[in-house]
């Protein structure tokens, strides 16, 4: 698409951002949808976050994505939060609505769309174990609790964090926190197991967040990690006959929901997926 004096900016702020596939994917989306915009990745140091946000507002950005380490820290610099972002306590998408910066969180809903479209798993009356209690676990557990799961177990290395998150989630469904390495019984009772920790991510592909013998064939095992595409946890799950769900879909759908917030149009999912799948 031709860059002109009316081309408007979009972007990603985080630190680091040099590995991100978002510029390639989102510029293609703008081209497909005919939006005169350009999307760039900006490495912003934590002590420059406020200045960066004010700058983007002053320059008339359509909106932007927010990634590690700014998802929580950005909140005081925004004008408004939508309800889901407020509940999750983190923002990954900002929309500039006539000069007002509104924060959204599309991670949880992106995960849910990926799960339902790629696995056809129904959450009603299901028991779920979430591994991890950080930002990603917060988005996924609150979204799943609101979507109607019967019971959630949150398993984390630091048990106090699992207990704190389960207390929040109790607002929507039955929830309790357990230790990551003593989650055997909870996993045995679960239909879905979701890894939100970074254990097993490149370059530590040989690691697994839990002892692999905790897995059983009736599980759907879902891993938010997308590098490698199939983690050790998913390999083992597949080898014992359990169903598996990789992390690329969440990456795709959280971006798709962001596109819908910015442009009010359906995202071109198939083309976006091709770009992500061709990633290194
Ligand atoms: P994110 O936004 O990706 O969720 P985060 O908020 O830093 O990142 O959370 C990281 C999660 O992975 C936490 O649940 C963390 O466990 P602790 O709360 O005990 O720190 C978990 N995690 C990271 N590295 C881990 C490791 N080596 N062993 C066990 N858990 C780990």
Short mmCIF file of C-alpha atoms and ligand atoms in Angstrom, two decimals:
data_model
loop_
_atom_site.label_atom_id
_atom_site.label_comp_id
_atom_site.label_asym_id
_atom_site.label_seq_id
_atom_site.Cartn_x
_atom_site.Cartn_y
_atom_site.Cartn_z
CA UNK A 1 0.00 0.00 0.00
CA UNK A 2 1.21 3.49 -0.87
CA UNK A 3 2.30 5.60 2.11
CA UNK A 4 0.83 9.11 1.88
CA UNK A 5 0.23 12.16 4.06
CA UNK A 6 -2.99 10.59 5.33
CA UNK A 7 -1.44 7.25 6.35
CA UNK A 8 -1.96 6.81 10.10
CA UNK A 9 0.23 4.99 12.61
CA UNK A 10 -0.43 1.78 14.56
CA UNK A 11 2.14 -0.17 16.52
CA UNK A 12 3.41 -2.40 19.27
CA UNK A 13 5.19 -1.25 22.42
CA UNK A 14 7.19 -3.64 24.58
CA UNK A 15 10.76 -4.55 25.49
CA UNK A 16 12.14 -6.43 23.61
CA UNK A 17 10.02 -6.38 20.44
CA UNK A 18 12.53 -7.35 17.74
CA UNK A 19 11.23 -10.97 17.60
CA UNK A 20 7.62 -9.91 16.99
CA UNK A 21 5.62 -11.14 13.98
CA UNK A 22 2.99 -8.45 14.58
CA UNK A 23 4.36 -5.83 12.11
CA UNK A 24 4.41 -8.31 9.23
CA UNK A 25 0.96 -9.65 10.12
CA UNK A 26 -0.76 -6.34 10.88
CA UNK A 27 0.63 -4.49 7.83
CA UNK A 28 -0.76 -7.31 5.68
CA UNK A 29 -4.12 -6.96 7.45
CA UNK A 30 -4.19 -3.20 6.68
CA UNK A 31 -3.44 -3.97 3.02
CA UNK A 32 -6.17 -6.63 2.79
CA UNK A 33 -8.79 -4.44 4.52
CA UNK A 34 -7.72 -1.28 2.64
CA UNK A 35 -6.89 0.65 5.83
CA UNK A 36 -4.40 3.48 5.18
CA UNK A 37 -2.18 2.70 8.16
CA UNK A 38 1.31 1.48 8.96
CA UNK A 39 2.22 -0.76 11.93
CA UNK A 40 5.68 -0.62 13.54
CA UNK A 41 7.29 -2.22 16.61
CA UNK A 42 8.72 0.15 19.23
CA UNK A 43 11.13 -0.95 21.97
CA UNK A 44 10.15 1.23 24.94
CA UNK A 45 12.09 1.14 28.22
CA UNK A 46 9.86 0.98 31.33
CA UNK A 47 10.98 4.47 32.45
CA UNK A 48 9.83 5.91 29.09
CA UNK A 49 6.41 4.27 29.00
CA UNK A 50 4.41 7.35 30.00
CA UNK A 51 6.19 9.55 27.45
CA UNK A 52 5.69 6.94 24.73
CA UNK A 53 1.95 6.69 25.44
CA UNK A 54 1.53 10.47 25.46
CA UNK A 55 3.49 10.67 22.22
CA UNK A 56 1.32 8.08 20.48
CA UNK A 57 -1.80 9.94 21.58
CA UNK A 58 -0.42 13.27 20.36
CA UNK A 59 0.58 11.75 17.01
CA UNK A 60 -2.91 10.40 16.40
CA UNK A 61 -2.19 6.68 16.52
CA UNK A 62 -5.27 4.59 15.57
CA UNK A 63 -4.26 2.33 18.43
CA UNK A 64 -1.49 0.02 19.53
CA UNK A 65 -0.64 -3.33 21.10
CA UNK A 66 1.11 -3.64 24.42
CA UNK A 67 3.38 -6.52 25.40
CA UNK A 68 5.82 -7.56 28.12
CA UNK A 69 6.75 -5.75 30.37
CA UNK A 70 4.11 -2.99 29.99
CA UNK A 71 0.74 -4.80 30.13
CA UNK A 72 0.01 -3.80 33.74
CA UNK A 73 2.19 -0.68 34.04
CA UNK A 74 0.36 1.07 31.19
CA UNK A 75 -2.99 1.23 33.01
CA UNK A 76 -2.46 4.57 34.83
CA UNK A 77 -1.58 6.27 31.52
CA UNK A 78 -4.84 5.31 29.77
CA UNK A 79 -8.11 7.29 29.85
CA UNK A 80 -10.44 4.29 30.23
CA UNK A 81 -10.44 0.51 30.62
CA UNK A 82 -13.09 -1.80 29.26
CA UNK A 83 -14.63 -4.18 31.83
CA UNK A 84 -12.64 -7.28 30.81
CA UNK A 85 -9.30 -5.44 30.94
CA UNK A 86 -10.24 -4.09 34.38
CA UNK A 87 -11.13 -7.59 35.64
CA UNK A 88 -7.93 -9.10 34.25
CA UNK A 89 -5.87 -6.12 35.43
CA UNK A 90 -3.80 -5.97 32.24
CA UNK A 91 -4.03 -4.40 28.78
CA UNK A 92 -2.70 -5.73 25.48
CA UNK A 93 -4.66 -3.54 23.05
CA UNK A 94 -5.34 0.21 23.10
CA UNK A 95 -7.84 2.04 20.90
CA UNK A 96 -7.56 5.79 20.34
CA UNK A 97 -11.21 6.83 20.27
CA UNK A 98 -11.27 10.50 19.27
CA UNK A 99 -8.29 11.34 21.46
CA UNK A 100 -9.30 9.07 24.35
CA UNK A 101 -7.08 6.02 24.94
CA UNK A 102 -9.18 2.95 25.86
CA UNK A 103 -7.48 -0.22 27.13
CA UNK A 104 -8.69 -3.73 26.22
CA UNK A 105 -7.42 -7.21 26.95
CA UNK A 106 -7.86 -9.61 24.02
CA UNK A 107 -5.63 -12.41 25.39
CA UNK A 108 -8.38 -14.32 27.20
CA UNK A 109 -11.00 -13.97 24.48
CA UNK A 110 -8.33 -14.78 21.87
CA UNK A 111 -7.51 -17.97 23.76
CA UNK A 112 -11.19 -18.90 24.03
CA UNK A 113 -11.83 -18.35 20.31
CA UNK A 114 -8.78 -20.41 19.44
CA UNK A 115 -9.90 -23.23 21.75
CA UNK A 116 -13.46 -23.36 20.46
CA UNK A 117 -12.60 -22.95 16.75
CA UNK A 118 -9.61 -25.31 16.72
CA UNK A 119 -10.80 -28.06 19.10
CA UNK A 120 -14.60 -27.73 19.36
CA UNK A 121 -14.13 -28.27 23.13
CA UNK A 122 -17.24 -27.32 25.11
CA UNK A 123 -16.56 -25.68 28.49
CA UNK A 124 -19.94 -26.34 30.10
CA UNK A 125 -19.62 -28.50 33.23
CA UNK A 126 -15.93 -29.07 32.65
CA UNK A 127 -13.08 -29.13 35.17
CA UNK A 128 -9.92 -27.29 34.16
CA UNK A 129 -6.39 -27.11 35.57
CA UNK A 130 -4.33 -24.02 34.71
CA UNK A 131 -0.55 -24.26 35.13
CA UNK A 132 0.85 -20.87 36.20
CA UNK A 133 -0.61 -17.83 37.96
CA UNK A 134 0.96 -14.89 36.08
CA UNK A 135 -0.56 -12.46 33.58
CA UNK A 136 -1.45 -15.05 30.94
CA UNK A 137 -2.97 -17.37 33.57
CA UNK A 138 -5.05 -14.47 34.86
CA UNK A 139 -6.49 -13.69 31.41
CA UNK A 140 -7.20 -17.35 30.59
CA UNK A 141 -8.63 -18.37 33.98
CA UNK A 142 -10.98 -15.37 34.29
CA UNK A 143 -12.19 -15.86 30.71
CA UNK A 144 -12.78 -19.61 31.17
CA UNK A 145 -14.52 -19.04 34.52
CA UNK A 146 -16.86 -16.49 32.91
CA UNK A 147 -17.47 -18.85 29.97
CA UNK A 148 -19.00 -21.44 32.30
CA UNK A 149 -16.45 -24.04 33.43
CA UNK A 150 -17.60 -25.96 36.50
CA UNK A 151 -14.34 -25.93 38.47
CA UNK A 152 -10.87 -24.42 38.04
CA UNK A 153 -7.64 -25.56 39.69
CA UNK A 154 -4.74 -23.14 39.48
CA UNK A 155 -1.38 -24.86 39.92
CA UNK A 156 1.67 -22.69 40.45
CA UNK A 157 5.26 -22.95 41.71
CA UNK A 158 4.48 -20.11 44.15
CA UNK A 159 1.30 -21.46 45.76
CA UNK A 160 0.32 -18.10 47.32
CA UNK A 161 -0.05 -16.61 43.82
CA UNK A 162 -2.25 -19.54 42.78
CA UNK A 163 -4.41 -18.98 45.86
CA UNK A 164 -4.69 -15.24 45.21
CA UNK A 165 -5.78 -15.81 41.61
CA UNK A 166 -8.25 -18.52 42.58
CA UNK A 167 -9.82 -16.10 45.05
CA UNK A 168 -10.44 -13.64 42.19
CA UNK A 169 -11.83 -16.41 39.95
CA UNK A 170 -14.21 -17.59 42.70
CA UNK A 171 -16.38 -14.62 41.72
CA UNK A 172 -17.50 -16.67 38.67
CA UNK A 173 -16.88 -20.36 39.48
CA UNK A 174 -15.44 -22.82 42.00
CA UNK A 175 -11.66 -22.39 42.13
CA UNK A 176 -8.68 -23.36 44.25
CA UNK A 177 -4.91 -23.01 44.17
CA UNK A 178 -2.40 -25.87 44.41
CA UNK A 179 1.31 -26.44 44.08
CA UNK A 180 2.53 -27.14 40.53
CA UNK A 181 4.30 -30.33 41.57
CA UNK A 182 1.44 -31.61 43.68
CA UNK A 183 -1.27 -31.14 41.06
CA UNK A 184 -1.59 -34.83 40.19
CA UNK A 185 -5.03 -35.35 41.72
CA UNK A 186 -6.43 -32.13 40.26
CA UNK A 187 -5.17 -33.03 36.78
CA UNK A 188 -6.65 -36.53 37.16
CA UNK A 189 -10.07 -34.89 37.70
CA UNK A 190 -9.67 -32.41 34.80
CA UNK A 191 -10.93 -32.43 31.23
CA UNK A 192 -8.66 -29.58 30.11
CA UNK A 193 -5.09 -28.73 31.15
CA UNK A 194 -3.67 -25.34 30.10
CA UNK A 195 0.02 -24.46 30.39
CA UNK A 196 0.47 -20.69 30.77
CA UNK A 197 4.05 -20.88 32.13
CA UNK A 198 7.08 -20.40 29.91
CA UNK A 199 8.48 -23.84 30.76
CA UNK A 200 9.17 -25.76 27.55
CA UNK A 201 9.66 -22.65 25.42
CA UNK A 202 12.67 -22.42 23.06
CA UNK A 203 15.55 -22.79 23.99
CA UNK A 204 14.40 -25.06 26.86
CA UNK A 205 12.37 -27.47 24.71
CA UNK A 206 13.30 -30.46 26.87
CA UNK A 207 11.52 -29.10 29.95
CA UNK A 208 7.95 -29.68 31.08
CA UNK A 209 5.99 -27.66 33.70
CA UNK A 210 4.75 -30.88 35.38
CA UNK A 211 5.92 -34.50 35.62
CA UNK A 212 4.71 -36.02 32.34
CA UNK A 213 3.14 -39.02 34.10
CA UNK A 214 0.43 -36.64 35.43
CA UNK A 215 -1.13 -36.63 31.93
CA UNK A 216 -3.97 -39.00 31.03
CA UNK A 217 -5.71 -39.89 27.73
CA UNK A 218 -9.05 -38.19 28.55
CA UNK A 219 -7.39 -34.74 28.69
CA UNK A 220 -7.30 -31.96 26.15
CA UNK A 221 -3.82 -30.49 26.75
CA UNK A 222 -3.42 -26.88 25.68
CA UNK A 223 -0.09 -25.05 25.69
CA UNK A 224 0.14 -21.26 25.17
CA UNK A 225 3.75 -21.66 24.00
CA UNK A 226 4.06 -21.33 20.21
CA UNK A 227 7.84 -21.79 19.93
CA UNK A 228 8.32 -24.73 19.51
CA UNK A 229 4.99 -25.45 17.82
CA UNK A 230 4.76 -28.74 19.73
CA UNK A 231 6.19 -28.61 23.26
CA UNK A 232 7.39 -31.63 25.23
CA UNK A 233 4.10 -31.48 27.15
CA UNK A 234 2.07 -31.68 23.91
CA UNK A 235 4.30 -34.41 22.44
CA UNK A 236 3.74 -36.59 25.49
CA UNK A 237 0.01 -35.83 25.52
CA UNK A 238 -0.29 -36.90 21.87
CA UNK A 239 1.77 -40.05 22.50
CA UNK A 240 -0.66 -41.30 25.18
CA UNK A 241 -3.75 -40.54 23.09
CA UNK A 242 -4.78 -37.22 24.71
CA UNK A 243 -5.97 -34.34 22.49
CA UNK A 244 -3.68 -31.34 22.02
CA UNK A 245 -3.98 -27.61 21.26
CA UNK A 246 -0.93 -25.43 20.50
CA UNK A 247 -0.28 -21.75 21.26
CA UNK A 248 -0.29 -20.27 17.76
CA UNK A 249 -4.07 -19.90 17.75
CA UNK A 250 -4.12 -17.66 20.81
CA UNK A 251 -1.49 -15.43 19.20
CA UNK A 252 -3.62 -15.30 16.06
CA UNK A 253 -7.00 -14.66 17.66
CA UNK A 254 -5.82 -12.08 20.22
CA UNK A 255 -4.55 -10.11 17.21
CA UNK A 256 -7.79 -10.72 15.31
CA UNK A 257 -9.87 -9.32 18.18
CA UNK A 258 -7.53 -6.29 18.36
CA UNK A 259 -8.10 -5.72 14.62
CA UNK A 260 -11.86 -5.79 15.21
CA UNK A 261 -11.53 -3.19 17.99
CA UNK A 262 -9.45 -0.85 15.80
CA UNK A 263 -11.24 -1.14 12.48
CA UNK A 264 -14.71 -2.51 13.30
CA UNK A 265 -14.20 -5.15 10.58
CA UNK A 266 -13.72 -8.92 10.68
CA UNK A 267 -10.05 -9.89 10.64
CA UNK A 268 -8.69 -11.92 7.67
CA UNK A 269 -7.92 -14.98 9.82
CA UNK A 270 -6.64 -17.32 7.09
CA UNK A 271 -4.03 -14.86 5.77
CA UNK A 272 -2.95 -13.95 9.31
CA UNK A 273 -2.50 -17.62 10.16
CA UNK A 274 -0.33 -18.19 7.08
CA UNK A 275 2.05 -15.42 8.16
CA UNK A 276 2.36 -16.82 11.68
CA UNK A 277 2.81 -20.40 10.46
CA UNK A 278 5.58 -19.35 8.10
CA UNK A 279 7.44 -17.83 11.03
CA UNK A 280 10.89 -19.11 12.00
P1 LIG B 1 3.00 -14.22 31.79
O1 LIG B 1 2.51 -12.82 31.57
O2 LIG B 1 3.58 -14.86 30.55
O3 LIG B 1 1.98 -15.10 32.45
P2 LIG B 1 4.36 -13.89 34.32
O4 LIG B 1 3.26 -13.01 34.79
O5 LIG B 1 5.77 -13.50 34.60
O6 LIG B 1 4.28 -14.12 32.73
O7 LIG B 1 4.08 -15.38 34.91
C1 LIG B 1 4.98 -16.45 34.69
C2 LIG B 1 4.36 -17.75 35.26
O8 LIG B 1 5.21 -18.86 34.92
C3 LIG B 1 4.24 -17.77 36.78
O9 LIG B 1 3.14 -18.55 37.15
C4 LIG B 1 5.56 -18.44 37.20
O10 LIG B 1 5.52 -19.06 38.46
P3 LIG B 1 5.84 -18.21 39.84
O11 LIG B 1 4.59 -17.42 40.12
O12 LIG B 1 6.11 -19.25 40.85
O13 LIG B 1 7.02 -17.34 39.51
C5 LIG B 1 5.70 -19.47 36.11
N1 LIG B 1 7.10 -19.90 35.93
C6 LIG B 1 8.04 -19.25 35.21
N2 LIG B 1 9.21 -19.94 35.25
C7 LIG B 1 8.99 -21.05 36.01
C8 LIG B 1 9.79 -22.17 36.41
N3 LIG B 1 11.06 -22.29 36.03
N4 LIG B 1 9.20 -23.13 37.19
C9 LIG B 1 7.91 -23.02 37.58
N5 LIG B 1 7.10 -21.99 37.22
C10 LIG B 1 7.62 -21.02 36.45
#
